[in-house]
Coordinates of N, CA and C and ligand atoms in Angstrom, one line a residue:
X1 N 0.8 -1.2 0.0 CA 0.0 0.0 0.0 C 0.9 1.2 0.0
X2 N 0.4 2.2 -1.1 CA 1.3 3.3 -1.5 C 1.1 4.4 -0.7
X3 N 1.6 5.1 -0.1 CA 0.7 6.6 0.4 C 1.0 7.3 -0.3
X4 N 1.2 7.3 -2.1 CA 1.6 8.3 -2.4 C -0.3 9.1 -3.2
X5 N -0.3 10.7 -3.3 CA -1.6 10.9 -3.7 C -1.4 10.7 -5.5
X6 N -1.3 9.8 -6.0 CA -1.3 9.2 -7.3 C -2.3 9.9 -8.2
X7 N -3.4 10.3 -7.1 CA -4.4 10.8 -8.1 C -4.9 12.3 -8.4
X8 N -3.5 12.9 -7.6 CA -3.9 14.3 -7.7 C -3.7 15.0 -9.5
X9 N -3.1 14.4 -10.2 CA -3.1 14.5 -11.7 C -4.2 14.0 -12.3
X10 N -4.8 13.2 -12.0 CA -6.0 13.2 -12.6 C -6.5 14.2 -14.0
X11 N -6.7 14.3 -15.2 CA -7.5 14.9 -15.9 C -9.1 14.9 -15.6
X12 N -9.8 15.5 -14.5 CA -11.1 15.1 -14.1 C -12.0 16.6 -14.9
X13 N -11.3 17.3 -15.2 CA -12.0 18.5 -15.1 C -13.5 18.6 -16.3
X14 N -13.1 17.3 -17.2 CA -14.3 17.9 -18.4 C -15.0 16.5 -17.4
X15 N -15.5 16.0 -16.8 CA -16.0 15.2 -16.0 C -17.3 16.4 -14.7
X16 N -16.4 17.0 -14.5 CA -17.5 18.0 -13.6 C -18.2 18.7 -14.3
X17 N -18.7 19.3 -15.6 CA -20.0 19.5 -15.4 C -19.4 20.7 -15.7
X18 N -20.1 22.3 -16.2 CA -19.7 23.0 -16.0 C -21.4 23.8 -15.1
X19 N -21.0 24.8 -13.6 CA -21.9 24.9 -12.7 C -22.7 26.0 -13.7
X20 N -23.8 26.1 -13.6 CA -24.2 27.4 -13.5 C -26.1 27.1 -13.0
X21 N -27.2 28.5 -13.5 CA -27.9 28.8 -12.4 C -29.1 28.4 -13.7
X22 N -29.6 27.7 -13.3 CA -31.0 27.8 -14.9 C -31.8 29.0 -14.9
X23 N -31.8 29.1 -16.3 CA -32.6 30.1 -16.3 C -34.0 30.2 -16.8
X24 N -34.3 29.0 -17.7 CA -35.5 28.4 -18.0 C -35.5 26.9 -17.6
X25 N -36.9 26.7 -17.0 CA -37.3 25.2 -17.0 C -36.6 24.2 -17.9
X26 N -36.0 23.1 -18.0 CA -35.3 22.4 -18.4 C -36.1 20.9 -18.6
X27 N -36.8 20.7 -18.0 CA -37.2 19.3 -17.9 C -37.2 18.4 -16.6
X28 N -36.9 17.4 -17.1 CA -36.8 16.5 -15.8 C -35.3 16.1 -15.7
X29 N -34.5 16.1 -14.5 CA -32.8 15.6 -14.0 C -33.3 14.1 -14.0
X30 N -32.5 13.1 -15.3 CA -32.3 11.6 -15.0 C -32.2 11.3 -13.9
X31 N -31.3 11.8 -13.1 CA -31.1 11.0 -11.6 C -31.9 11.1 -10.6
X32 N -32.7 11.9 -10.3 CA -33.3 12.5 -9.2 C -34.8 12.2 -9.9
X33 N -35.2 12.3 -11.0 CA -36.5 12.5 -11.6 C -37.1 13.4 -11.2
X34 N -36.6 14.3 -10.6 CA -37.3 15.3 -10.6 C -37.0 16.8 -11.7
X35 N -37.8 17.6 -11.4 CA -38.1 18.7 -12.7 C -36.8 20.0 -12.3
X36 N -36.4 19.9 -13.4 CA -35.3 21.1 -13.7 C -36.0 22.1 -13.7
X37 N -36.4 23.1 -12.9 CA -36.6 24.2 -12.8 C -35.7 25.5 -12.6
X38 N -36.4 26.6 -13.3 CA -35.3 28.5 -13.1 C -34.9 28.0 -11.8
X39 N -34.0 28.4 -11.9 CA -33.6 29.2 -10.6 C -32.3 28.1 -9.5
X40 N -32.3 26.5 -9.9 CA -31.4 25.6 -9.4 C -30.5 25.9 -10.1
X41 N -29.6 25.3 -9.2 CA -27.9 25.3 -9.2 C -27.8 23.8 -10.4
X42 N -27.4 24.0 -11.3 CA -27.3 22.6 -12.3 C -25.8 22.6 -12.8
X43 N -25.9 21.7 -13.4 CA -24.4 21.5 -14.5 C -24.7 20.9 -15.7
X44 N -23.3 21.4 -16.5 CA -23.8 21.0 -18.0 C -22.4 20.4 -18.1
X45 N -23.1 19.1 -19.0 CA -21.8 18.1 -19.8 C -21.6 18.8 -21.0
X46 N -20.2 18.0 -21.2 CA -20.4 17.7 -22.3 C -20.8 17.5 -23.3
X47 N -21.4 16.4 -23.0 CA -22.8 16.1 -24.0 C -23.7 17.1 -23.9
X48 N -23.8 18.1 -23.6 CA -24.9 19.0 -23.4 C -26.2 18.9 -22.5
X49 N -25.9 17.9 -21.4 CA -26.9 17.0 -20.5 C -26.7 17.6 -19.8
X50 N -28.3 18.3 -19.0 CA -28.0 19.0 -17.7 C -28.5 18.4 -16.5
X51 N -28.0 18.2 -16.0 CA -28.7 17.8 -14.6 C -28.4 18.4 -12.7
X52 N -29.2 18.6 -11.9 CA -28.9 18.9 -10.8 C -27.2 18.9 -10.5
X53 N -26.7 20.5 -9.8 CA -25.5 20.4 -9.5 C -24.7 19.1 -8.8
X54 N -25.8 19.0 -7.3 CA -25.6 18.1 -6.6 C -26.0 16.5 -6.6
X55 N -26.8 16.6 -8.1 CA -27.2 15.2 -8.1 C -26.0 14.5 -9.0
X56 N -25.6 15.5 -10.3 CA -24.0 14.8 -10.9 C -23.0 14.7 -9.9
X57 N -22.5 16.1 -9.2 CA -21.9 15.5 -8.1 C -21.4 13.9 -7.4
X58 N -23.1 13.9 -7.0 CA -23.2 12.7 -6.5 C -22.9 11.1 -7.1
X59 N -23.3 11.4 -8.4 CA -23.2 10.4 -9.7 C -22.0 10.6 -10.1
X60 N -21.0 10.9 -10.4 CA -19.2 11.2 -11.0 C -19.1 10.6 -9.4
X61 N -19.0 10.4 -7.9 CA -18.6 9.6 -7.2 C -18.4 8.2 -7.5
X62 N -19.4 7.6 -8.1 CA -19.1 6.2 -8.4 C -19.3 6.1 -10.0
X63 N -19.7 6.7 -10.7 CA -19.2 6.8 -11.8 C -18.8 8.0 -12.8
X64 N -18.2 7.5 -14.1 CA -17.0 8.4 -15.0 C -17.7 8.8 -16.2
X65 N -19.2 8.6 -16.2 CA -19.5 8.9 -17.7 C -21.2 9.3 -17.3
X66 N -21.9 10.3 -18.1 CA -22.5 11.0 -18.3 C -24.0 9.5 -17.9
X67 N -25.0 10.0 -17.1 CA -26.2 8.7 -17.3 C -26.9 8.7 -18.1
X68 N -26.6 9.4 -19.3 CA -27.6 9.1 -20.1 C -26.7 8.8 -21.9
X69 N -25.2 8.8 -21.4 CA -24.6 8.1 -22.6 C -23.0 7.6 -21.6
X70 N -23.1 6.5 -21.4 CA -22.9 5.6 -20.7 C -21.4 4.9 -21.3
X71 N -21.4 5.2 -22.5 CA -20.4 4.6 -23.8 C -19.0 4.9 -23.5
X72 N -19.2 6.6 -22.5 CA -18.2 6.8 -22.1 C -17.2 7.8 -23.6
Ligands
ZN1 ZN1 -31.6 15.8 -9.9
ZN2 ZN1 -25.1 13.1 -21.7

């Protein structure tokens, strides 16, 4: 067992989402099923998928790729 932090290089950055504030209704967040509405905190992939700030958050914890294109 290494103590070294191996993973502080990481390229994680196009993984987080970029944050910002909705400004029109959006739909429904895949993860949460609940309704994207003005005014939450969201984030945008890549793919152009938005979903709740804290619900990708929570999703990039155990997984590395977007839930709605999975292909990676
Ligand atoms: Zn959500
Ligand atoms: Zn996507």
């Amino acid at each position: 067992m290494s103590a070294q932090l191996s993973s502080a290089q990481t390229p994680s950055s196009m993984l987080q989402g970029q944050k910002d504030v909705l400004s029109k209704d959006a739909g429904e967040c895949a993860i949460c099923l609940e309704e994207l509405v003005q005014g939450d905190t969201i984030a945008r992939l890549p793919c152009l998928c938005i979903y709740h700030k804290g619900c990708i958050d929570e999703w990039f914890e155990v997984n590395r790729s977007c839930p709605e294109h999975p292909s990676d």
